[in-house]
Amino acid sequence: MLTPICGHAAASDSLYNPKTAQKLDPDQVHQFGPQSGRFRYDQRMIHAAEIAAARAKKHSTSRCWHYVKDALVAAHIISTRPVTTYAKEAGGELTNSFGFQRLKETDPWKAPLGSVIVYGGRGAGHVELRTAQGFVSDFVSPRPSPRPLIGIYIKPKA
């Protein structure tokens, strides 16, 4: 279990609630991958991942932050659409304007399902949502971005 440090949240502070988490129905399993039946999910995060996966393209369209913003709003995780332009600005806006917290974790593979992972590097950066079988933004990937990790963010329980 991750513990809060210097304003960083613990994974246990995420929206995930084991009492209300549920298994995927057979129609949802194909979007989350063959191993997804082993897990239980928060309904809002299932919805956000479904939205992102349904809208994702085969390859990047260079609009990752646009797609993640839309998925977070459509899944009612945030009430209004973030206004920042660049993906690498996502973490700052999510924490300052939407109550997200940055996890101490630095390994995208260990990010909680549904967490927002933000990367820097040249240009606009990259942002993606963690799914059971990989990562999704404007495209689906079985691997995390190779860009430098800025942070992993979750929306704490209300």
C-alpha positions as a LaTeX table, in Angstrom:
\begin{tabular}{lrrr}
\hline
Residue & $x$ (\AA) & $y$ (\AA) & $z$ (\AA) \\
\hline
Met1 & 0.00 & 0.00 & 0.00 \\
Leu2 & 1.22 & 3.47 & $-0.85$ \\
Thr3 & 1.28 & 6.07 & 1.89 \\
Pro4 & 0.85 & 9.82 & 1.57 \\
Ile5 & 4.08 & 11.80 & 1.52 \\
Cys6 & 4.61 & 15.50 & 0.90 \\
Gly7 & 1.06 & 16.06 & $-0.34$ \\
His8 & 1.01 & 12.83 & $-2.31$ \\
Ala9 & $-2.01$ & 10.57 & $-2.01$ \\
Ala10 & $-2.13$ & 6.89 & $-1.28$ \\
Ala11 & $-3.69$ & 4.47 & $-3.74$ \\
Ser12 & $-6.17$ & 3.60 & $-0.99$ \\
Asp13 & $-7.47$ & 7.19 & $-1.19$ \\
Ser14 & $-8.71$ & 6.68 & $-4.75$ \\
Leu15 & $-12.37$ & 6.57 & $-5.75$ \\
Tyr16 & $-12.18$ & 2.78 & $-5.79$ \\
Asn17 & $-14.42$ & 1.30 & $-3.11$ \\
Pro18 & $-14.23$ & $-2.49$ & $-2.70$ \\
Lys19 & $-17.76$ & $-2.56$ & $-1.26$ \\
Thr20 & $-19.29$ & $-1.15$ & $-4.44$ \\
Ala21 & $-16.74$ & $-2.46$ & $-6.95$ \\
Gln22 & $-18.11$ & $-4.91$ & $-9.43$ \\
Lys23 & $-17.08$ & $-7.51$ & $-11.96$ \\
Leu24 & $-17.24$ & $-6.69$ & $-15.65$ \\
Asp25 & $-20.10$ & $-8.08$ & $-17.66$ \\
Pro26 & $-19.18$ & $-10.22$ & $-20.70$ \\
Asp27 & $-19.69$ & $-7.29$ & $-23.10$ \\
Gln28 & $-17.13$ & $-5.21$ & $-21.19$ \\
Val29 & $-14.40$ & $-7.86$ & $-20.93$ \\
His30 & $-13.30$ & $-7.41$ & $-24.55$ \\
Gln31 & $-12.48$ & $-3.74$ & $-23.87$ \\
Phe32 & $-10.40$ & $-4.53$ & $-20.78$ \\
Gly33 & $-8.65$ & $-7.67$ & $-22.04$ \\
Pro34 & $-8.76$ & $-11.40$ & $-21.29$ \\
Gln35 & $-7.39$ & $-11.12$ & $-17.73$ \\
Ser36 & $-9.87$ & $-8.43$ & $-16.70$ \\
Gly37 & $-12.39$ & $-10.90$ & $-15.29$ \\
Arg38 & $-10.09$ & $-11.37$ & $-12.29$ \\
Phe39 & $-10.59$ & $-7.78$ & $-11.10$ \\
Arg40 & $-13.39$ & $-5.69$ & $-9.59$ \\
Tyr41 & $-13.85$ & $-2.09$ & $-10.71$ \\
Asp42 & $-15.40$ & 1.20 & $-9.61$ \\
Gln43 & $-18.30$ & 1.85 & $-11.99$ \\
Arg44 & $-17.16$ & 5.39 & $-12.83$ \\
Met45 & $-13.69$ & 4.20 & $-13.77$ \\
Ile46 & $-15.16$ & 1.40 & $-15.89$ \\
His47 & $-17.21$ & 4.04 & $-17.62$ \\
Ala48 & $-14.22$ & 6.37 & $-18.16$ \\
Ala49 & $-12.12$ & 3.53 & $-19.57$ \\
Glu50 & $-15.01$ & 2.42 & $-21.83$ \\
Ile51 & $-15.41$ & 5.95 & $-23.13$ \\
Ala52 & $-11.70$ & 6.34 & $-23.76$ \\
Ala53 & $-11.39$ & 2.90 & $-25.37$ \\
Ala54 & $-14.45$ & 3.43 & $-27.56$ \\
Arg55 & $-13.09$ & 6.73 & $-28.85$ \\
Ala56 & $-9.46$ & 5.62 & $-29.14$ \\
Lys57 & $-7.80$ & 5.25 & $-32.52$ \\
Lys58 & $-5.30$ & 2.62 & $-33.66$ \\
His59 & $-2.49$ & 5.17 & $-33.55$ \\
Ser60 & $-1.90$ & 8.47 & $-31.82$ \\
Thr61 & $-3.69$ & 11.52 & $-33.16$ \\
Ser62 & $-1.63$ & 13.82 & $-30.91$ \\
Arg63 & $-4.80$ & 14.63 & $-28.96$ \\
Cys64 & $-4.28$ & 12.47 & $-25.85$ \\
Trp65 & $-5.22$ & 15.18 & $-23.33$ \\
His66 & $-8.33$ & 16.05 & $-25.33$ \\
Tyr67 & $-9.51$ & 12.41 & $-25.21$ \\
Val68 & $-8.70$ & 11.95 & $-21.52$ \\
Lys69 & $-10.47$ & 15.22 & $-20.61$ \\
Asp70 & $-13.59$ & 14.07 & $-22.46$ \\
Ala71 & $-13.54$ & 10.64 & $-20.79$ \\
Leu72 & $-13.19$ & 12.14 & $-17.29$ \\
Val73 & $-16.09$ & 14.54 & $-17.87$ \\
Ala74 & $-18.33$ & 11.95 & $-19.54$ \\
Ala75 & $-17.75$ & 9.52 & $-16.66$ \\
His76 & $-18.68$ & 12.26 & $-14.12$ \\
Ile77 & $-15.29$ & 12.09 & $-12.43$ \\
Ile78 & $-14.92$ & 15.84 & $-12.98$ \\
Ser79 & $-17.75$ & 18.28 & $-13.57$ \\
Thr80 & $-16.19$ & 20.58 & $-16.15$ \\
Arg81 & $-13.64$ & 20.17 & $-18.91$ \\
Pro82 & $-10.06$ & 21.14 & $-17.99$ \\
Val83 & $-8.73$ & 24.18 & $-19.86$ \\
Thr84 & $-5.00$ & 23.49 & $-20.09$ \\
Thr85 & $-3.68$ & 22.89 & $-23.58$ \\
Tyr86 & $-0.70$ & 20.61 & $-23.10$ \\
Ala87 & $-0.79$ & 17.06 & $-21.74$ \\
Lys88 & 2.18 & 17.72 & $-19.47$ \\
Glu89 & 0.07 & 20.40 & $-17.72$ \\
Ala90 & $-2.66$ & 17.89 & $-16.85$ \\
Gly91 & $-1.36$ & 16.93 & $-13.40$ \\
Gly92 & $-1.17$ & 20.52 & $-12.21$ \\
Glu93 & $-4.68$ & 21.32 & $-13.34$ \\
Leu94 & $-6.18$ & 18.09 & $-12.03$ \\
Thr95 & $-4.69$ & 18.70 & $-8.58$ \\
Asn96 & $-5.34$ & 22.45 & $-8.40$ \\
Ser97 & $-8.81$ & 22.59 & $-9.94$ \\
Phe98 & $-10.36$ & 19.13 & $-9.61$ \\
Gly99 & $-9.14$ & 17.69 & $-6.32$ \\
Phe100 & $-6.89$ & 14.96 & $-7.74$ \\
Gln101 & $-3.83$ & 13.94 & $-5.77$ \\
Arg102 & $-0.47$ & 12.76 & $-7.00$ \\
Leu103 & 0.62 & 9.30 & $-5.87$ \\
Lys104 & 4.09 & 8.60 & $-4.57$ \\
Glu105 & 4.26 & 5.67 & $-7.03$ \\
Thr106 & 6.56 & 6.21 & $-10.01$ \\
Asp107 & 5.94 & 2.98 & $-11.95$ \\
Pro108 & 3.06 & 3.25 & $-14.46$ \\
Trp109 & 2.59 & $-0.54$ & $-14.26$ \\
Lys110 & 1.72 & $-0.14$ & $-10.56$ \\
Ala111 & $-0.72$ & 2.72 & $-11.12$ \\
Pro112 & $-4.26$ & 1.99 & $-9.86$ \\
Leu113 & $-6.83$ & 1.21 & $-12.54$ \\
Gly114 & $-8.39$ & 4.40 & $-13.82$ \\
Ser115 & $-5.58$ & 6.65 & $-12.62$ \\
Val116 & $-4.34$ & 9.45 & $-14.86$ \\
Ile117 & $-0.67$ & 9.15 & $-15.81$ \\
Val118 & 1.10 & 12.29 & $-17.00$ \\
Tyr119 & 4.39 & 12.42 & $-18.90$ \\
Gly120 & 6.67 & 15.31 & $-19.88$ \\
Gly121 & 9.46 & 15.48 & $-22.39$ \\
Arg122 & 9.68 & 17.40 & $-25.62$ \\
Gly123 & 6.60 & 19.07 & $-26.97$ \\
Ala124 & 3.22 & 18.78 & $-25.31$ \\
Gly125 & 3.95 & 15.64 & $-23.28$ \\
His126 & 1.51 & 12.75 & $-22.99$ \\
Val127 & $-1.36$ & 11.71 & $-20.70$ \\
Glu128 & $-3.17$ & 8.37 & $-20.45$ \\
Leu129 & $-5.55$ & 6.38 & $-18.26$ \\
Arg130 & $-4.45$ & 3.08 & $-16.70$ \\
Thr131 & $-6.56$ & 0.06 & $-17.63$ \\
Ala132 & $-6.25$ & $-3.57$ & $-16.55$ \\
Gln133 & $-4.50$ & $-4.49$ & $-19.76$ \\
Gly134 & $-2.55$ & $-1.34$ & $-20.52$ \\
Phe135 & $-3.05$ & 2.33 & $-21.17$ \\
Val136 & $-5.53$ & 4.42 & $-23.17$ \\
Ser137 & $-5.78$ & 8.03 & $-24.33$ \\
Asp138 & $-6.43$ & 8.87 & $-27.98$ \\
Phe139 & $-5.10$ & 5.37 & $-28.74$ \\
Val140 & $-4.78$ & 2.07 & $-26.87$ \\
Ser141 & $-1.33$ & 0.81 & $-25.88$ \\
Pro142 & $-0.25$ & $-2.34$ & $-24.05$ \\
Arg143 & 2.76 & $-0.41$ & $-22.68$ \\
Pro144 & 3.17 & 2.92 & $-20.88$ \\
Ser145 & 4.63 & 5.88 & $-22.69$ \\
Pro146 & 8.45 & 5.97 & $-22.88$ \\
Arg147 & 8.40 & 9.70 & $-22.06$ \\
Pro148 & 9.64 & 10.92 & $-18.65$ \\
Leu149 & 6.96 & 10.37 & $-16.01$ \\
Ile150 & 5.65 & 13.51 & $-14.29$ \\
Gly151 & 3.17 & 11.76 & $-12.02$ \\
Ile152 & 0.30 & 9.38 & $-11.42$ \\
Tyr153 & $-2.92$ & 11.03 & $-10.25$ \\
Ile154 & $-6.09$ & 9.78 & $-8.61$ \\
Lys155 & $-9.34$ & 11.39 & $-7.53$ \\
Pro156 & $-9.65$ & 10.79 & $-3.74$ \\
Lys157 & $-12.81$ & 9.49 & $-2.16$ \\
Ala158 & $-15.35$ & 12.20 & $-1.41$ \\
\hline
\end{tabular}
